[in-house]
Amino acid sequence: MKSDMSIASSSPAPRSKGYSFNIVGRIGLGIILFWLAVAILGPWISPHPPGEIVDWDYFGPMTSKFWLGTDYLGRDMFSRILLGARYTVGISLAAVTIACTIGVILGMIAAVIGGWFDMILSRLLDAINGIPSLLFGLVVVAAVGSSIPVLILTLAANYMPGSYRFARALAVNVNTMDFVTVARARGENTPYLIIREIFPNILGPVLADLGLRFVFIVLVLSGLSFLGLGVQPPNADWGALVRENIGALSFGAPAVIFPSIAIASLTISVNMFIDNLPTKIRDRSE
């Protein structure tokens, strides 16, 4: 009896922690939540208005008064990074939400309906997907003009075809499974098959794909702003802050270093979070 109890006590713990994050995932999630809070609360915690010249010394060093130094006009970089988070995080989040929502819905519909609808839609979106991301953004923004709605729709249109292809590949596999065949034999309609049978079984990979596309969108948005076609003055996202203060690179001034660190910390933390998603989210069969 005692040996049985010792065996039971030494047996592995039940797999009830499938939704727990490891330490790397928690660090990534913490940084993401930090920047999300900064994007929401930035205007209220910013010590100075973003356009106010507060120091006659351009590219000023880090001091107790200006925590991240000053930029090329003597504006407080701490305030500008706080306000820039709203544009970088907000535009990227809106674009990835639109792209993945439309892409996933169309991908599941194409997988269930199939036939000519699937073929025509796939070829059309493949043509869009074949255009390099930054080139697509440059052409559209240069032709239409740069504004926040244009940036959001351009980035969403740029990454929607990839989301469609990913969701369609997952949905095609699920569509061939027995439980979907049984539901179809019961006479269930297409919306039921998509909402109740297919979507719950591809949700985990779709969430991981959404995170990756968010990283790509942040980088493309920063690239457009660095080239002068992103967020326009007097507003500025982190890419625009790097462009404005690129002259400080030879001095090693904080005005160009900290916006770059902000971009890197956000994108790396999202990757850390995605790579360490809980088992029950990554693989619903667990």
PDB file of C-alpha atoms in Angstrom:
ATOM      1  CA  MET A   1       0.000   0.000   0.000  1.00  0.00           C
ATOM      2  CA  LYS A   2       2.844   2.332   0.884  1.00  0.00           C
ATOM      3  CA  SER A   3       4.605   1.632  -2.405  1.00  0.00           C
ATOM      4  CA  ASP A   4       1.407   2.421  -4.289  1.00  0.00           C
ATOM      5  CA  MET A   5       1.186   5.743  -2.496  1.00  0.00           C
ATOM      6  CA  SER A   6       4.805   6.561  -3.308  1.00  0.00           C
ATOM      7  CA  ILE A   7       4.232   5.718  -6.976  1.00  0.00           C
ATOM      8  CA  ALA A   8       1.141   7.919  -7.043  1.00  0.00           C
ATOM      9  CA  SER A   9       3.004  10.808  -5.433  1.00  0.00           C
ATOM     10  CA  SER A  10       5.885  10.516  -7.904  1.00  0.00           C
ATOM     11  CA  SER A  11       3.646  10.320 -10.956  1.00  0.00           C
ATOM     12  CA  PRO A  12       3.585  13.387 -13.203  1.00  0.00           C
ATOM     13  CA  ALA A  13       1.093  16.101 -12.410  1.00  0.00           C
ATOM     14  CA  PRO A  14      -2.105  16.074 -14.442  1.00  0.00           C
ATOM     15  CA  ARG A  15      -1.985  18.178 -17.567  1.00  0.00           C
ATOM     16  CA  SER A  16      -4.211  20.867 -16.153  1.00  0.00           C
ATOM     17  CA  LYS A  17      -1.697  23.645 -16.776  1.00  0.00           C
ATOM     18  CA  GLY A  18      -1.870  23.547 -20.526  1.00  0.00           C
ATOM     19  CA  TYR A  19      -2.854  27.189 -20.564  1.00  0.00           C
ATOM     20  CA  SER A  20       0.119  28.398 -18.487  1.00  0.00           C
ATOM     21  CA  PHE A  21       2.955  30.463 -19.981  1.00  0.00           C
ATOM     22  CA  ASN A  22       6.614  29.790 -19.401  1.00  0.00           C
ATOM     23  CA  ILE A  23       8.900  32.568 -18.179  1.00  0.00           C
ATOM     24  CA  VAL A  24       9.869  33.717 -21.687  1.00  0.00           C
ATOM     25  CA  GLY A  25       6.245  33.972 -22.745  1.00  0.00           C
ATOM     26  CA  ARG A  26       5.409  35.923 -19.590  1.00  0.00           C
ATOM     27  CA  ILE A  27       8.207  38.407 -20.236  1.00  0.00           C
ATOM     28  CA  GLY A  28       7.003  38.885 -23.816  1.00  0.00           C
ATOM     29  CA  LEU A  29       3.405  39.344 -22.661  1.00  0.00           C
ATOM     30  CA  GLY A  30       4.505  41.819 -20.000  1.00  0.00           C
ATOM     31  CA  ILE A  31       6.329  44.002 -22.536  1.00  0.00           C
ATOM     32  CA  ILE A  32       3.345  43.865 -24.920  1.00  0.00           C
ATOM     33  CA  LEU A  33       0.961  44.934 -22.148  1.00  0.00           C
ATOM     34  CA  PHE A  34       3.370  47.695 -21.145  1.00  0.00           C
ATOM     35  CA  TRP A  35       3.400  49.217 -24.639  1.00  0.00           C
ATOM     36  CA  LEU A  36      -0.362  48.763 -24.934  1.00  0.00           C
ATOM     37  CA  ALA A  37      -0.818  50.695 -21.688  1.00  0.00           C
ATOM     38  CA  VAL A  38       1.572  53.389 -22.932  1.00  0.00           C
ATOM     39  CA  ALA A  39      -0.404  53.686 -26.183  1.00  0.00           C
ATOM     40  CA  ILE A  40      -3.641  54.155 -24.237  1.00  0.00           C
ATOM     41  CA  LEU A  41      -2.367  56.379 -21.421  1.00  0.00           C
ATOM     42  CA  GLY A  42       0.374  58.267 -23.306  1.00  0.00           C
ATOM     43  CA  PRO A  43      -1.451  61.622 -23.642  1.00  0.00           C
ATOM     44  CA  TRP A  44      -2.221  61.672 -19.904  1.00  0.00           C
ATOM     45  CA  ILE A  45       1.229  60.701 -18.606  1.00  0.00           C
ATOM     46  CA  SER A  46       3.295  62.698 -21.080  1.00  0.00           C
ATOM     47  CA  PRO A  47       5.208  65.446 -19.205  1.00  0.00           C
ATOM     48  CA  HIS A  48       5.218  67.816 -22.209  1.00  0.00           C
ATOM     49  CA  PRO A  49       3.109  68.341 -25.345  1.00  0.00           C
ATOM     50  CA  PRO A  50       4.775  66.439 -28.202  1.00  0.00           C
ATOM     51  CA  GLY A  51       5.436  69.562 -30.288  1.00  0.00           C
ATOM     52  CA  GLU A  52       6.641  71.866 -27.513  1.00  0.00           C
ATOM     53  CA  ILE A  53      10.278  73.001 -27.672  1.00  0.00           C
ATOM     54  CA  VAL A  54      11.537  72.590 -24.117  1.00  0.00           C
ATOM     55  CA  ASP A  55      15.320  72.877 -24.519  1.00  0.00           C
ATOM     56  CA  TRP A  56      17.562  75.089 -26.627  1.00  0.00           C
ATOM     57  CA  ASP A  57      20.125  72.271 -26.819  1.00  0.00           C
ATOM     58  CA  TYR A  58      19.209  70.005 -29.755  1.00  0.00           C
ATOM     59  CA  PHE A  59      20.070  66.302 -29.450  1.00  0.00           C
ATOM     60  CA  GLY A  60      20.423  66.876 -25.721  1.00  0.00           C
ATOM     61  CA  PRO A  61      21.654  64.101 -23.417  1.00  0.00           C
ATOM     62  CA  MET A  62      19.637  62.165 -20.863  1.00  0.00           C
ATOM     63  CA  THR A  63      19.089  64.247 -17.735  1.00  0.00           C
ATOM     64  CA  SER A  64      16.852  64.217 -14.693  1.00  0.00           C
ATOM     65  CA  LYS A  65      14.589  66.710 -16.477  1.00  0.00           C
ATOM     66  CA  PHE A  66      14.617  65.036 -19.903  1.00  0.00           C
ATOM     67  CA  TRP A  67      14.790  61.307 -19.269  1.00  0.00           C
ATOM     68  CA  LEU A  68      15.435  60.351 -22.901  1.00  0.00           C
ATOM     69  CA  GLY A  69      17.105  63.564 -24.043  1.00  0.00           C
ATOM     70  CA  THR A  70      15.810  65.986 -26.649  1.00  0.00           C
ATOM     71  CA  ASP A  71      15.409  65.768 -30.419  1.00  0.00           C
ATOM     72  CA  TYR A  72      16.698  67.857 -33.310  1.00  0.00           C
ATOM     73  CA  LEU A  73      14.418  70.764 -32.359  1.00  0.00           C
ATOM     74  CA  GLY A  74      14.845  70.522 -28.606  1.00  0.00           C
ATOM     75  CA  ARG A  75      11.594  68.647 -27.958  1.00  0.00           C
ATOM     76  CA  ASP A  76      11.311  66.109 -25.153  1.00  0.00           C
ATOM     77  CA  MET A  77      11.932  62.618 -26.566  1.00  0.00           C
ATOM     78  CA  PHE A  78      10.235  60.865 -23.658  1.00  0.00           C
ATOM     79  CA  SER A  79       6.976  62.661 -24.458  1.00  0.00           C
ATOM     80  CA  ARG A  80       7.317  62.021 -28.190  1.00  0.00           C
ATOM     81  CA  ILE A  81       7.938  58.294 -27.697  1.00  0.00           C
ATOM     82  CA  LEU A  82       4.909  58.052 -25.407  1.00  0.00           C
ATOM     83  CA  LEU A  83       2.728  59.742 -28.026  1.00  0.00           C
ATOM     84  CA  GLY A  84       4.364  57.809 -30.868  1.00  0.00           C
ATOM     85  CA  ALA A  85       3.325  54.520 -29.247  1.00  0.00           C
ATOM     86  CA  ARG A  86      -0.308  55.417 -29.906  1.00  0.00           C
ATOM     87  CA  TYR A  87       0.317  55.634 -33.654  1.00  0.00           C
ATOM     88  CA  THR A  88       2.650  52.643 -33.977  1.00  0.00           C
ATOM     89  CA  VAL A  89       0.606  50.277 -31.814  1.00  0.00           C
ATOM     90  CA  GLY A  90      -2.805  51.668 -32.778  1.00  0.00           C
ATOM     91  CA  ILE A  91      -2.333  51.676 -36.553  1.00  0.00           C
ATOM     92  CA  SER A  92      -0.673  48.250 -36.533  1.00  0.00           C
ATOM     93  CA  LEU A  93      -3.343  46.723 -34.300  1.00  0.00           C
ATOM     94  CA  ALA A  94      -6.179  48.130 -36.412  1.00  0.00           C
ATOM     95  CA  ALA A  95      -4.556  46.965 -39.656  1.00  0.00           C
ATOM     96  CA  VAL A  96      -3.803  43.435 -38.444  1.00  0.00           C
ATOM     97  CA  THR A  97      -7.320  43.079 -37.018  1.00  0.00           C
ATOM     98  CA  ILE A  98      -8.910  44.042 -40.343  1.00  0.00           C
ATOM     99  CA  ALA A  99      -6.484  41.903 -42.373  1.00  0.00           C
ATOM    100  CA  CYS A 100      -6.871  38.754 -40.291  1.00  0.00           C
ATOM    101  CA  THR A 101     -10.627  39.085 -39.807  1.00  0.00           C
ATOM    102  CA  ILE A 102     -11.320  39.403 -43.531  1.00  0.00           C
ATOM    103  CA  GLY A 103      -8.626  36.904 -44.503  1.00  0.00           C
ATOM    104  CA  VAL A 104      -9.753  34.206 -42.071  1.00  0.00           C
ATOM    105  CA  ILE A 105     -13.439  34.584 -42.968  1.00  0.00           C
ATOM    106  CA  LEU A 106     -12.738  34.409 -46.710  1.00  0.00           C
ATOM    107  CA  GLY A 107     -10.339  31.504 -46.223  1.00  0.00           C
ATOM    108  CA  MET A 108     -12.907  29.421 -44.338  1.00  0.00           C
ATOM    109  CA  ILE A 109     -15.652  30.249 -46.857  1.00  0.00           C
ATOM    110  CA  ALA A 110     -13.393  29.260 -49.766  1.00  0.00           C
ATOM    111  CA  ALA A 111     -12.435  25.985 -48.069  1.00  0.00           C
ATOM    112  CA  VAL A 112     -16.049  25.007 -47.403  1.00  0.00           C
ATOM    113  CA  ILE A 113     -17.555  26.140 -50.736  1.00  0.00           C
ATOM    114  CA  GLY A 114     -14.609  25.193 -52.960  1.00  0.00           C
ATOM    115  CA  GLY A 115     -15.040  25.060 -56.736  1.00  0.00           C
ATOM    116  CA  TRP A 116     -14.851  28.153 -58.920  1.00  0.00           C
ATOM    117  CA  PHE A 117     -15.296  30.525 -55.956  1.00  0.00           C
ATOM    118  CA  ASP A 118     -12.193  29.126 -54.280  1.00  0.00           C
ATOM    119  CA  MET A 119     -10.173  29.153 -57.511  1.00  0.00           C
ATOM    120  CA  ILE A 120     -11.012  32.735 -58.548  1.00  0.00           C
ATOM    121  CA  LEU A 121     -10.557  34.196 -55.058  1.00  0.00           C
ATOM    122  CA  SER A 122      -7.264  32.374 -54.507  1.00  0.00           C
ATOM    123  CA  ARG A 123      -5.786  33.499 -57.838  1.00  0.00           C
ATOM    124  CA  LEU A 124      -6.872  37.105 -57.234  1.00  0.00           C
ATOM    125  CA  LEU A 125      -5.339  37.263 -53.775  1.00  0.00           C
ATOM    126  CA  ASP A 126      -2.210  35.448 -54.957  1.00  0.00           C
ATOM    127  CA  ALA A 127      -1.651  38.282 -57.416  1.00  0.00           C
ATOM    128  CA  ILE A 128      -1.827  40.831 -54.596  1.00  0.00           C
ATOM    129  CA  ASN A 129       0.329  38.675 -52.337  1.00  0.00           C
ATOM    130  CA  GLY A 130       3.062  38.566 -54.975  1.00  0.00           C
ATOM    131  CA  ILE A 131       3.769  42.298 -54.597  1.00  0.00           C
ATOM    132  CA  PRO A 132       6.500  43.074 -52.014  1.00  0.00           C
ATOM    133  CA  SER A 133       4.989  44.580 -48.872  1.00  0.00           C
ATOM    134  CA  LEU A 134       7.003  47.770 -48.699  1.00  0.00           C
ATOM    135  CA  LEU A 135       6.703  48.389 -52.446  1.00  0.00           C
ATOM    136  CA  PHE A 136       2.918  47.955 -52.264  1.00  0.00           C
ATOM    137  CA  GLY A 137       2.727  50.444 -49.402  1.00  0.00           C
ATOM    138  CA  LEU A 138       4.974  52.949 -51.171  1.00  0.00           C
ATOM    139  CA  VAL A 139       2.916  52.866 -54.379  1.00  0.00           C
ATOM    140  CA  VAL A 140      -0.476  53.189 -52.674  1.00  0.00           C
ATOM    141  CA  VAL A 141       0.526  55.878 -50.177  1.00  0.00           C
ATOM    142  CA  ALA A 142       2.408  57.878 -52.819  1.00  0.00           C
ATOM    143  CA  ALA A 143      -0.606  57.726 -55.147  1.00  0.00           C
ATOM    144  CA  VAL A 144      -3.420  58.355 -52.656  1.00  0.00           C
ATOM    145  CA  GLY A 145      -1.643  60.383 -49.990  1.00  0.00           C
ATOM    146  CA  SER A 146      -0.664  59.577 -46.444  1.00  0.00           C
ATOM    147  CA  SER A 147      -3.265  59.655 -43.703  1.00  0.00           C
ATOM    148  CA  ILE A 148      -4.051  57.330 -40.839  1.00  0.00           C
ATOM    149  CA  PRO A 149      -7.106  55.701 -42.538  1.00  0.00           C
ATOM    150  CA  VAL A 150      -5.086  55.215 -45.748  1.00  0.00           C
ATOM    151  CA  LEU A 151      -2.210  53.651 -43.821  1.00  0.00           C
ATOM    152  CA  ILE A 152      -4.528  51.274 -41.973  1.00  0.00           C
ATOM    153  CA  LEU A 153      -6.361  50.150 -45.121  1.00  0.00           C
ATOM    154  CA  THR A 154      -3.132  49.850 -47.132  1.00  0.00           C
ATOM    155  CA  LEU A 155      -1.425  47.700 -44.513  1.00  0.00           C
ATOM    156  CA  ALA A 156      -4.572  45.599 -44.065  1.00  0.00           C
ATOM    157  CA  ALA A 157      -4.894  45.031 -47.829  1.00  0.00           C
ATOM    158  CA  ASN A 158      -1.208  44.160 -47.979  1.00  0.00           C
ATOM    159  CA  TYR A 159      -1.386  41.373 -45.393  1.00  0.00           C
ATOM    160  CA  MET A 160      -4.932  40.106 -45.903  1.00  0.00           C
ATOM    161  CA  PRO A 161      -3.991  37.701 -48.767  1.00  0.00           C
ATOM    162  CA  GLY A 162      -1.387  35.966 -46.610  1.00  0.00           C
ATOM    163  CA  SER A 163      -3.885  35.574 -43.793  1.00  0.00           C
ATOM    164  CA  TYR A 164      -6.375  34.170 -46.306  1.00  0.00           C
ATOM    165  CA  ARG A 165      -3.921  31.565 -47.613  1.00  0.00           C
ATOM    166  CA  PHE A 166      -2.986  30.482 -44.090  1.00  0.00           C
ATOM    167  CA  ALA A 167      -6.586  30.188 -42.877  1.00  0.00           C
ATOM    168  CA  ARG A 168      -7.679  28.411 -46.058  1.00  0.00           C
ATOM    169  CA  ALA A 169      -4.923  25.790 -45.702  1.00  0.00           C
ATOM    170  CA  LEU A 170      -5.999  25.086 -42.134  1.00  0.00           C
ATOM    171  CA  ALA A 171      -9.703  25.058 -42.996  1.00  0.00           C
ATOM    172  CA  VAL A 172      -9.219  22.664 -45.935  1.00  0.00           C
ATOM    173  CA  ASN A 173      -7.665  20.108 -43.585  1.00  0.00           C
ATOM    174  CA  VAL A 174     -10.429  20.471 -41.003  1.00  0.00           C
ATOM    175  CA  ASN A 175     -13.113  20.357 -43.716  1.00  0.00           C
ATOM    176  CA  THR A 176     -12.123  16.795 -44.622  1.00  0.00           C
ATOM    177  CA  MET A 177     -12.486  15.443 -41.079  1.00  0.00           C
ATOM    178  CA  ASP A 178     -15.271  13.086 -40.050  1.00  0.00           C
ATOM    179  CA  PHE A 179     -17.099  15.454 -37.703  1.00  0.00           C
ATOM    180  CA  VAL A 180     -17.492  18.005 -40.516  1.00  0.00           C
ATOM    181  CA  THR A 181     -18.721  15.274 -42.872  1.00  0.00           C
ATOM    182  CA  VAL A 182     -21.276  14.196 -40.267  1.00  0.00           C
ATOM    183  CA  ALA A 183     -22.447  17.798 -39.779  1.00  0.00           C
ATOM    184  CA  ARG A 184     -22.804  18.235 -43.527  1.00  0.00           C
ATOM    185  CA  ALA A 185     -24.783  14.962 -43.725  1.00  0.00           C
ATOM    186  CA  ARG A 186     -27.138  16.300 -41.052  1.00  0.00           C
ATOM    187  CA  GLY A 187     -27.933  19.144 -43.415  1.00  0.00           C
ATOM    188  CA  GLU A 188     -26.059  21.904 -41.594  1.00  0.00           C
ATOM    189  CA  ASN A 189     -25.542  25.041 -43.674  1.00  0.00           C
ATOM    190  CA  THR A 190     -22.262  26.769 -44.516  1.00  0.00           C
ATOM    191  CA  PRO A 191     -22.348  29.373 -41.696  1.00  0.00           C
ATOM    192  CA  TYR A 192     -22.869  26.609 -39.138  1.00  0.00           C
ATOM    193  CA  LEU A 193     -19.950  24.586 -40.501  1.00  0.00           C
ATOM    194  CA  ILE A 194     -17.676  27.628 -40.436  1.00  0.00           C
ATOM    195  CA  ILE A 195     -18.639  28.965 -36.994  1.00  0.00           C
ATOM    196  CA  ARG A 196     -19.206  25.768 -35.039  1.00  0.00           C
ATOM    197  CA  GLU A 197     -16.977  23.168 -36.685  1.00  0.00           C
ATOM    198  CA  ILE A 198     -14.046  24.801 -38.493  1.00  0.00           C
ATOM    199  CA  PHE A 199     -13.218  28.064 -36.730  1.00  0.00           C
ATOM    200  CA  PRO A 200     -12.794  26.594 -33.196  1.00  0.00           C
ATOM    201  CA  ASN A 201     -10.326  24.057 -34.597  1.00  0.00           C
ATOM    202  CA  ILE A 202      -8.085  26.585 -36.328  1.00  0.00           C
ATOM    203  CA  LEU A 203      -8.254  29.337 -33.688  1.00  0.00           C
ATOM    204  CA  GLY A 204      -4.871  28.586 -32.077  1.00  0.00           C
ATOM    205  CA  PRO A 205      -2.758  28.749 -35.254  1.00  0.00           C
ATOM    206  CA  VAL A 206      -4.759  31.756 -36.440  1.00  0.00           C
ATOM    207  CA  LEU A 207      -3.903  33.659 -33.250  1.00  0.00           C
ATOM    208  CA  ALA A 208      -0.215  32.836 -33.711  1.00  0.00           C
ATOM    209  CA  ASP A 209      -0.412  34.010 -37.328  1.00  0.00           C
ATOM    210  CA  LEU A 210      -2.093  37.236 -36.220  1.00  0.00           C
ATOM    211  CA  GLY A 211       0.818  37.969 -33.904  1.00  0.00           C
ATOM    212  CA  LEU A 212       3.374  37.414 -36.645  1.00  0.00           C
ATOM    213  CA  ARG A 213       1.503  39.667 -39.051  1.00  0.00           C
ATOM    214  CA  PHE A 214       1.340  42.339 -36.367  1.00  0.00           C
ATOM    215  CA  VAL A 215       5.155  42.283 -36.233  1.00  0.00           C
ATOM    216  CA  PHE A 216       5.388  42.553 -40.041  1.00  0.00           C
ATOM    217  CA  ILE A 217       2.945  45.470 -40.076  1.00  0.00           C
ATOM    218  CA  VAL A 218       4.876  47.320 -37.356  1.00  0.00           C
ATOM    219  CA  LEU A 219       8.064  46.977 -39.397  1.00  0.00           C
ATOM    220  CA  VAL A 220       6.440  48.049 -42.685  1.00  0.00           C
ATOM    221  CA  LEU A 221       4.740  51.024 -41.003  1.00  0.00           C
ATOM    222  CA  SER A 222       8.058  52.048 -39.458  1.00  0.00           C
ATOM    223  CA  GLY A 223       9.719  51.692 -42.865  1.00  0.00           C
ATOM    224  CA  LEU A 224       7.106  53.875 -44.543  1.00  0.00           C
ATOM    225  CA  SER A 225       7.458  56.510 -41.831  1.00  0.00           C
ATOM    226  CA  PHE A 226      11.242  56.386 -42.121  1.00  0.00           C
ATOM    227  CA  LEU A 227      10.874  57.107 -45.831  1.00  0.00           C
ATOM    228  CA  GLY A 228       8.530  60.012 -45.109  1.00  0.00           C
ATOM    229  CA  LEU A 229       5.318  58.331 -46.304  1.00  0.00           C
ATOM    230  CA  GLY A 230       3.933  57.166 -42.971  1.00  0.00           C
ATOM    231  CA  VAL A 231       2.501  59.223 -40.139  1.00  0.00           C
ATOM    232  CA  GLN A 232       2.907  62.887 -41.068  1.00  0.00           C
ATOM    233  CA  PRO A 233       4.095  65.830 -38.908  1.00  0.00           C
ATOM    234  CA  PRO A 234       3.278  67.182 -36.419  1.00  0.00           C
ATOM    235  CA  ASN A 235       2.317  63.643 -35.411  1.00  0.00           C
ATOM    236  CA  ALA A 236       4.985  60.957 -35.423  1.00  0.00           C
ATOM    237  CA  ASP A 237       5.220  57.225 -34.854  1.00  0.00           C
ATOM    238  CA  TRP A 238       8.460  55.528 -33.834  1.00  0.00           C
ATOM    239  CA  GLY A 239       9.673  55.137 -37.423  1.00  0.00           C
ATOM    240  CA  ALA A 240       9.170  58.853 -38.039  1.00  0.00           C
ATOM    241  CA  LEU A 241      11.102  59.646 -34.838  1.00  0.00           C
ATOM    242  CA  VAL A 242      14.063  57.641 -36.141  1.00  0.00           C
ATOM    243  CA  ARG A 243      13.914  59.504 -39.488  1.00  0.00           C
ATOM    244  CA  GLU A 244      13.690  62.919 -37.836  1.00  0.00           C
ATOM    245  CA  ASN A 245      16.717  62.299 -35.654  1.00  0.00           C
ATOM    246  CA  ILE A 246      18.874  60.194 -37.973  1.00  0.00           C
ATOM    247  CA  GLY A 247      21.453  62.997 -37.923  1.00  0.00           C
ATOM    248  CA  ALA A 248      22.143  62.171 -34.279  1.00  0.00           C
ATOM    249  CA  LEU A 249      23.345  58.680 -35.147  1.00  0.00           C
ATOM    250  CA  SER A 250      26.981  59.773 -35.450  1.00  0.00           C
ATOM    251  CA  PHE A 251      26.767  61.352 -31.982  1.00  0.00           C
ATOM    252  CA  GLY A 252      25.113  58.346 -30.368  1.00  0.00           C
ATOM    253  CA  ALA A 253      22.361  60.650 -29.106  1.00  0.00           C
ATOM    254  CA  PRO A 254      19.380  59.078 -27.301  1.00  0.00           C
ATOM    255  CA  ALA A 255      16.982  60.817 -29.721  1.00  0.00           C
ATOM    256  CA  VAL A 256      17.675  58.181 -32.392  1.00  0.00           C
ATOM    257  CA  ILE A 257      18.518  55.249 -30.135  1.00  0.00           C
ATOM    258  CA  PHE A 258      15.380  55.024 -28.002  1.00  0.00           C
ATOM    259  CA  PRO A 259      12.763  54.992 -30.821  1.00  0.00           C
ATOM    260  CA  SER A 260      14.759  52.146 -32.373  1.00  0.00           C
ATOM    261  CA  ILE A 261      14.795  50.325 -29.034  1.00  0.00           C
ATOM    262  CA  ALA A 262      11.032  50.822 -28.743  1.00  0.00           C
ATOM    263  CA  ILE A 263      10.428  49.226 -32.170  1.00  0.00           C
ATOM    264  CA  ALA A 264      12.789  46.353 -31.386  1.00  0.00           C
ATOM    265  CA  SER A 265      11.317  45.695 -27.934  1.00  0.00           C
ATOM    266  CA  LEU A 266       7.750  45.538 -29.269  1.00  0.00           C
ATOM    267  CA  THR A 267       8.506  43.241 -32.203  1.00  0.00           C
ATOM    268  CA  ILE A 268      10.823  40.934 -30.237  1.00  0.00           C
ATOM    269  CA  SER A 269       8.365  40.643 -27.334  1.00  0.00           C
ATOM    270  CA  VAL A 270       5.542  39.654 -29.711  1.00  0.00           C
ATOM    271  CA  ASN A 271       7.788  36.951 -31.174  1.00  0.00           C
ATOM    272  CA  MET A 272       8.706  35.758 -27.676  1.00  0.00           C
ATOM    273  CA  PHE A 273       5.037  35.584 -26.757  1.00  0.00           C
ATOM    274  CA  ILE A 274       4.034  33.703 -29.917  1.00  0.00           C
ATOM    275  CA  ASP A 275       6.896  31.212 -29.698  1.00  0.00           C
ATOM    276  CA  ASN A 276       5.890  30.336 -26.144  1.00  0.00           C
ATOM    277  CA  LEU A 277       2.116  30.188 -26.385  1.00  0.00           C
ATOM    278  CA  PRO A 278       0.520  27.610 -24.057  1.00  0.00           C
ATOM    279  CA  THR A 279       0.191  24.103 -25.456  1.00  0.00           C
ATOM    280  CA  LYS A 280      -3.607  24.154 -25.441  1.00  0.00           C
ATOM    281  CA  ILE A 281      -3.618  27.281 -27.610  1.00  0.00           C
ATOM    282  CA  ARG A 282      -0.929  26.113 -30.052  1.00  0.00           C
ATOM    283  CA  ASP A 283      -2.352  22.622 -30.428  1.00  0.00           C
ATOM    284  CA  ARG A 284      -6.010  22.059 -29.629  1.00  0.00           C
ATOM    285  CA  SER A 285      -5.533  18.305 -29.873  1.00  0.00           C
ATOM    286  CA  GLU A 286      -3.536  18.350 -26.615  1.00  0.00           C
TER     287      GLU A 286
END
